[in-house]
Amino acid sequence: LERARDYLHKTGRFIVIGGIVSPVHDSYGKQGLVSSRHRLIMCQLAVQNSDWIRVDPWECYQDTWQTTCSVLEHHRDLMKRVTGCILSNVNTPSMTPVIGQPQNETPQPIYQNSNVSSKPTAAKILGKVGESLSRICCVRPPVERFTFVDENANLGTVMRYEEIELRILLLCGSDLLESFCIPGLWNEADMEVIVGDFGIVVVPRDAADTDRIMNHSSILRKYKNNIMVVKDDINHPMSVVSSTKSRLALQHGDGHVVDYLSQPVIDYILKSQLYINTSG
């Protein structure tokens, strides 16, 4: 999440105002999946010092496992209710204008009818977001020559703008992207919505060739422009970010687990005796 936000900011195309961690439902069925009660607590401990990432329990609290598409749609609908505005998507952009104005251009009136004052404004929208969903993961679509309000996307400084458009993107590793190419694994209609309507931010794993992966799927090729690949930083290789490696390190008593997990999470795992075999 941190690396993805940094990358999106560096592109000059986006302002990320929040991130959501949504642990999967217990009935997902993955081998070794511990109770959502534990996973929620571990996620909350991991982001407890973040001022922009939050953990959302909705997915865990449902009666059964939810598809990725359903989870994205839930958060989109929640944002609609909270902000009172239409969220944009890639295929059918909303008529709600975007944050800020291009440089050296005179702002043009967006609404031409007599009900301008009743339209959502940034103050109204961001105020509601701040009250109820201050860490929702939203980004803005590309606008040429856009100037950042500040490098940290501090919402307090954008209140002077009268327009805002929100989007929700799926953040995933390249291993999930590659799973889109496995016949029958994903519902094609869901893939159309995930990639076409929402868009994806991909973090490569172990130098994965994301271009090759996308070329193996007609849907990924179709919506290639909606897929943003986070460029790796030589000083922070994303291949070390792995829940599998974290679990193996715990099982083997590997002290390098501190490279993957924060101390509060490690303490909770040890206290609850999670992922640790009899010899560990």
GROMACS .gro file of C-alpha atoms in nm:
model
  280
    1LEU     CA    1   0.000   0.000   0.000
    2GLU     CA    2   0.274   0.249   0.089
    3ARG     CA    3   0.478   0.172  -0.222
    4ALA     CA    4   0.170   0.183  -0.444
    5ARG     CA    5   0.069   0.521  -0.308
    6ASP     CA    6   0.421   0.660  -0.353
    7TYR     CA    7   0.428   0.539  -0.711
    8LEU     CA    8   0.085   0.676  -0.798
    9HIS     CA    9   0.181   1.014  -0.655
   10LYS     CA   10   0.504   1.016  -0.856
   11THR     CA   11   0.314   0.964  -1.179
   12GLY     CA   12   0.151   1.304  -1.124
   13ARG     CA   13  -0.185   1.157  -1.223
   14PHE     CA   14  -0.330   1.066  -0.886
   15ILE     CA   15  -0.389   1.178  -0.531
   16VAL     CA   16  -0.444   0.879  -0.303
   17ILE     CA   17  -0.652   0.978  -0.003
   18GLY     CA   18  -0.691   0.640   0.164
   19GLY     CA   19  -0.631   0.267   0.159
   20ILE     CA   20  -0.853  -0.022   0.265
   21VAL     CA   21  -0.737  -0.360   0.393
   22SER     CA   22  -1.022  -0.610   0.358
   23PRO     CA   23  -0.940  -0.956   0.502
   24VAL     CA   24  -1.111  -1.244   0.325
   25HIS     CA   25  -1.403  -1.440   0.472
   26ASP     CA   26  -1.327  -1.757   0.670
   27SER     CA   27  -1.511  -1.971   0.413
   28TYR     CA   28  -1.263  -1.873   0.141
   29GLY     CA   29  -1.113  -2.216   0.202
   30LYS     CA   30  -0.743  -2.148   0.166
   31GLN     CA   31  -0.528  -2.403   0.346
   32GLY     CA   32  -0.380  -2.266   0.666
   33LEU     CA   33  -0.615  -1.966   0.675
   34VAL     CA   34  -0.655  -1.864   1.039
   35SER     CA   35  -0.974  -1.723   1.186
   36SER     CA   36  -1.080  -1.381   1.062
   37ARG     CA   37  -1.086  -1.273   1.426
   38HIS     CA   38  -0.707  -1.311   1.435
   39ARG     CA   39  -0.652  -1.173   1.086
   40LEU     CA   40  -0.852  -0.859   1.157
   41ILE     CA   41  -0.654  -0.792   1.474
   42MET     CA   42  -0.321  -0.849   1.298
   43CYS     CA   43  -0.418  -0.613   1.016
   44GLN     CA   44  -0.533  -0.349   1.264
   45LEU     CA   45  -0.204  -0.377   1.453
   46ALA     CA   46  -0.010  -0.348   1.128
   47VAL     CA   47  -0.176  -0.019   1.028
   48GLN     CA   48  -0.238   0.129   1.373
   49ASN     CA   49   0.012   0.410   1.313
   50SER     CA   50  -0.108   0.491   0.962
   51ASP     CA   51  -0.311   0.805   0.907
   52TRP     CA   52  -0.452   0.688   0.574
   53ILE     CA   53  -0.493   0.307   0.581
   54ARG     CA   54  -0.784   0.141   0.758
   55VAL     CA   55  -0.903  -0.218   0.805
   56ASP     CA   56  -1.257  -0.292   0.697
   57PRO     CA   57  -1.433  -0.595   0.854
   58TRP     CA   58  -1.734  -0.598   0.619
   59GLU     CA   59  -1.605  -0.884   0.406
   60CYS     CA   60  -1.531  -1.100   0.711
   61TYR     CA   61  -1.868  -1.032   0.869
   62GLN     CA   62  -2.079  -1.157   0.576
   63ASP     CA   63  -2.260  -1.490   0.592
   64THR     CA   64  -2.031  -1.643   0.334
   65TRP     CA   65  -1.733  -1.570   0.108
   66GLN     CA   66  -1.768  -1.265  -0.118
   67THR     CA   67  -1.618  -1.227  -0.463
   68THR     CA   68  -1.359  -0.956  -0.520
   69CYS     CA   69  -1.606  -0.783  -0.749
   70SER     CA   70  -1.870  -0.779  -0.473
   71VAL     CA   71  -1.625  -0.627  -0.224
   72LEU     CA   72  -1.528  -0.350  -0.465
   73GLU     CA   73  -1.893  -0.278  -0.540
   74HIS     CA   74  -1.972  -0.266  -0.168
   75HIS     CA   75  -1.709   0.001  -0.108
   76ARG     CA   76  -1.818   0.193  -0.415
   77ASP     CA   77  -2.180   0.194  -0.300
   78LEU     CA   78  -2.073   0.289   0.052
   79MET     CA   79  -1.881   0.586  -0.083
   80LYS     CA   80  -2.183   0.690  -0.287
   81ARG     CA   81  -2.401   0.694   0.024
   82VAL     CA   82  -2.148   0.875   0.240
   83THR     CA   83  -2.035   1.139  -0.010
   84GLY     CA   84  -2.362   1.192  -0.193
   85CYS     CA   85  -2.180   1.189  -0.525
   86ILE     CA   86  -2.140   0.945  -0.811
   87LEU     CA   87  -1.804   0.769  -0.814
   88SER     CA   88  -1.636   0.750  -1.149
   89ASN     CA   89  -1.530   0.435  -1.320
   90VAL     CA   90  -1.325   0.377  -1.628
   91ASN     CA   91  -1.595   0.279  -1.874
   92THR     CA   92  -1.869   0.520  -1.771
   93PRO     CA   93  -1.710   0.824  -1.607
   94SER     CA   94  -1.933   1.024  -1.380
   95MET     CA   95  -2.023   1.384  -1.455
   96THR     CA   96  -1.875   1.488  -1.123
   97PRO     CA   97  -1.569   1.707  -1.199
   98VAL     CA   98  -1.220   1.634  -1.069
   99ILE     CA   99  -1.009   1.794  -0.799
  100GLY     CA  100  -0.830   2.110  -0.904
  101GLN     CA  101  -0.790   2.276  -1.240
  102PRO     CA  102  -0.526   2.236  -1.514
  103GLN     CA  103  -0.255   2.499  -1.496
  104ASN     CA  104  -0.283   2.818  -1.700
  105GLU     CA  105  -0.645   2.751  -1.785
  106THR     CA  106  -0.946   2.951  -1.674
  107PRO     CA  107  -1.188   2.729  -1.483
  108GLN     CA  108  -1.513   2.684  -1.676
  109PRO     CA  109  -1.852   2.642  -1.507
  110ILE     CA  110  -1.924   2.273  -1.469
  111TYR     CA  111  -2.294   2.298  -1.390
  112GLN     CA  112  -2.508   2.509  -1.619
  113ASN     CA  113  -2.846   2.485  -1.446
  114SER     CA  114  -2.989   2.694  -1.166
  115ASN     CA  115  -2.922   2.435  -0.896
  116VAL     CA  116  -2.549   2.490  -0.876
  117SER     CA  117  -2.558   2.542  -0.502
  118SER     CA  118  -2.718   2.199  -0.449
  119LYS     CA  119  -2.442   2.014  -0.632
  120PRO     CA  120  -2.180   1.828  -0.424
  121THR     CA  121  -1.879   2.044  -0.342
  122ALA     CA  122  -1.539   1.941  -0.215
  123ALA     CA  123  -1.618   2.085   0.125
  124LYS     CA  124  -1.934   1.876   0.149
  125ILE     CA  125  -1.781   1.563   0.002
  126LEU     CA  126  -1.448   1.571   0.184
  127GLY     CA  127  -1.621   1.670   0.505
  128LYS     CA  128  -1.837   1.360   0.488
  129VAL     CA  129  -1.541   1.145   0.390
  130GLY     CA  130  -1.348   1.284   0.685
  131GLU     CA  131  -1.632   1.211   0.922
  132SER     CA  132  -1.714   0.857   0.815
  133LEU     CA  133  -1.459   0.718   0.570
  134SER     CA  134  -1.145   0.922   0.622
  135ARG     CA  135  -0.921   0.642   0.500
  136ILE     CA  136  -1.114   0.517   0.201
  137CYS     CA  137  -0.890   0.428  -0.095
  138CYS     CA  138  -0.972   0.667  -0.376
  139VAL     CA  139  -0.770   0.820  -0.657
  140ARG     CA  140  -0.833   1.080  -0.920
  141PRO     CA  141  -0.830   1.016  -1.294
  142PRO     CA  142  -0.559   1.167  -1.516
  143VAL     CA  143  -0.571   1.535  -1.605
  144GLU     CA  144  -0.298   1.695  -1.814
  145ARG     CA  145  -0.072   1.947  -1.641
  146PHE     CA  146  -0.232   1.882  -1.305
  147THR     CA  147  -0.053   2.036  -1.007
  148PHE     CA  148  -0.052   1.852  -0.674
  149VAL     CA  149  -0.190   2.048  -0.383
  150ASP     CA  150   0.096   1.902  -0.181
  151GLU     CA  151   0.311   1.592  -0.201
  152ASN     CA  152   0.134   1.429   0.092
  153ALA     CA  153  -0.213   1.483  -0.054
  154ASN     CA  154  -0.322   1.661   0.262
  155LEU     CA  155  -0.697   1.693   0.228
  156GLY     CA  156  -0.702   1.999   0.449
  157THR     CA  157  -0.537   2.202   0.174
  158VAL     CA  158  -0.773   2.099  -0.105
  159MET     CA  159  -1.086   2.229   0.061
  160ARG     CA  160  -1.070   2.545  -0.150
  161TYR     CA  161  -1.154   2.343  -0.462
  162GLU     CA  162  -1.516   2.302  -0.554
  163GLU     CA  163  -1.489   1.984  -0.758
  164ILE     CA  164  -1.393   1.629  -0.676
  165GLU     CA  165  -1.419   1.293  -0.843
  166LEU     CA  166  -1.350   0.970  -0.658
  167ARG     CA  167  -1.239   0.629  -0.780
  168ILE     CA  168  -1.170   0.300  -0.609
  169LEU     CA  169  -0.897   0.072  -0.744
  170LEU     CA  170  -0.799  -0.286  -0.662
  171LEU     CA  171  -0.441  -0.320  -0.536
  172CYS     CA  172  -0.290  -0.664  -0.593
  173GLY     CA  173   0.029  -0.855  -0.657
  174SER     CA  174   0.122  -0.980  -1.002
  175ASP     CA  175   0.038  -1.333  -0.885
  176LEU     CA  176  -0.330  -1.233  -0.861
  177LEU     CA  177  -0.307  -1.064  -1.201
  178GLU     CA  178  -0.165  -1.386  -1.344
  179SER     CA  179  -0.456  -1.582  -1.196
  180PHE     CA  180  -0.686  -1.387  -1.432
  181CYS     CA  181  -0.530  -1.589  -1.714
  182ILE     CA  182  -0.630  -1.928  -1.567
  183PRO     CA  183  -0.938  -2.049  -1.760
  184GLY     CA  184  -1.247  -2.087  -1.543
  185LEU     CA  185  -1.091  -1.949  -1.225
  186TRP     CA  186  -1.255  -1.607  -1.249
  187ASN     CA  187  -1.603  -1.521  -1.365
  188GLU     CA  188  -1.553  -1.326  -1.688
  189ALA     CA  189  -1.830  -1.079  -1.607
  190ASP     CA  190  -1.658  -1.005  -1.275
  191MET     CA  191  -1.326  -0.955  -1.452
  192GLU     CA  192  -1.490  -0.704  -1.687
  193VAL     CA  193  -1.614  -0.505  -1.387
  194ILE     CA  194  -1.291  -0.530  -1.185
  195VAL     CA  195  -1.057  -0.427  -1.466
  196GLY     CA  196  -1.295  -0.229  -1.684
  197ASP     CA  197  -1.502  -0.035  -1.431
  198PHE     CA  198  -1.262  -0.005  -1.137
  199GLY     CA  199  -0.905  -0.060  -1.260
  200ILE     CA  200  -0.609  -0.232  -1.097
  201VAL     CA  201  -0.281  -0.128  -0.938
  202VAL     CA  202  -0.032  -0.415  -0.965
  203VAL     CA  203   0.277  -0.472  -0.753
  204PRO     CA  204   0.515  -0.711  -0.938
  205ARG     CA  205   0.633  -1.018  -0.746
  206ASP     CA  206   0.978  -1.168  -0.807
  207ALA     CA  207   1.042  -0.970  -1.127
  208ALA     CA  208   0.722  -1.096  -1.288
  209ASP     CA  209   0.671  -0.995  -1.651
  210THR     CA  210   0.340  -0.812  -1.623
  211ASP     CA  211   0.328  -0.734  -1.996
  212ARG     CA  212   0.351  -1.105  -2.074
  213ILE     CA  213   0.076  -1.180  -1.820
  214MET     CA  214  -0.156  -0.918  -1.968
  215ASN     CA  215  -0.101  -1.046  -2.320
  216HIS     CA  216  -0.230  -1.387  -2.212
  217SER     CA  217  -0.578  -1.257  -2.131
  218SER     CA  218  -0.816  -1.094  -2.377
  219ILE     CA  219  -0.983  -0.897  -2.097
  220LEU     CA  220  -0.650  -0.772  -1.959
  221ARG     CA  221  -0.542  -0.673  -2.310
  222LYS     CA  222  -0.873  -0.497  -2.366
  223TYR     CA  223  -0.835  -0.286  -2.052
  224LYS     CA  224  -0.457  -0.259  -2.045
  225ASN     CA  225  -0.478   0.117  -1.994
  226ASN     CA  226  -0.671   0.058  -1.670
  227ILE     CA  227  -0.387  -0.149  -1.522
  228MET     CA  228  -0.110   0.046  -1.348
  229VAL     CA  229   0.208  -0.144  -1.266
  230VAL     CA  230   0.412  -0.015  -0.971
  231LYS     CA  231   0.773   0.026  -1.076
  232ASP     CA  232   1.007  -0.136  -0.827
  233ASP     CA  233   1.255   0.061  -0.622
  234ILE     CA  234   1.604  -0.089  -0.610
  235ASN     CA  235   1.623   0.008  -0.244
  236HIS     CA  236   1.287  -0.148  -0.163
  237PRO     CA  237   1.231  -0.462  -0.374
  238MET     CA  238   0.866  -0.560  -0.349
  239SER     CA  239   0.954  -0.929  -0.379
  240VAL     CA  240   1.033  -0.931  -0.005
  241VAL     CA  241   0.671  -0.843   0.073
  242SER     CA  242   0.514  -1.186   0.106
  243SER     CA  243   0.266  -1.332   0.353
  244THR     CA  244   0.387  -1.680   0.254
  245LYS     CA  245   0.746  -1.592   0.343
  246SER     CA  246   0.625  -1.442   0.670
  247ARG     CA  247   0.444  -1.762   0.769
  248LEU     CA  248   0.741  -1.980   0.673
  249ALA     CA  249   0.977  -1.760   0.874
  250LEU     CA  250   0.752  -1.796   1.178
  251GLN     CA  251   0.727  -2.173   1.137
  252HIS     CA  252   1.104  -2.209   1.114
  253GLY     CA  253   1.188  -1.966   1.391
  254ASP     CA  254   1.364  -1.741   1.141
  255GLY     CA  255   1.466  -1.412   1.299
  256HIS     CA  256   1.429  -1.242   0.961
  257VAL     CA  257   1.055  -1.235   1.021
  258VAL     CA  258   1.118  -0.881   1.147
  259ASP     CA  259   1.188  -0.791   0.783
  260TYR     CA  260   0.829  -0.872   0.695
  261LEU     CA  261   0.619  -0.789   1.001
  262SER     CA  262   0.594  -0.510   1.254
  263GLN     CA  263   0.671  -0.593   1.616
  264PRO     CA  264   0.311  -0.558   1.743
  265VAL     CA  265   0.200  -0.815   1.485
  266ILE     CA  266   0.483  -1.052   1.578
  267ASP     CA  267   0.395  -1.017   1.946
  268TYR     CA  268   0.030  -1.099   1.876
  269ILE     CA  269   0.123  -1.402   1.665
  270LEU     CA  270   0.349  -1.539   1.939
  271LYS     CA  271   0.091  -1.472   2.208
  272SER     CA  272  -0.183  -1.644   2.007
  273GLN     CA  273   0.049  -1.923   1.885
  274LEU     CA  274  -0.039  -1.869   1.519
  275TYR     CA  275   0.151  -2.025   1.226
  276ILE     CA  276   0.401  -2.188   1.463
  277ASN     CA  277   0.463  -2.562   1.445
  278THR     CA  278   0.541  -2.783   1.746
  279SER     CA  279   0.914  -2.737   1.707
  280GLY     CA  280   0.886  -2.359   1.680
   0.00000   0.00000   0.00000
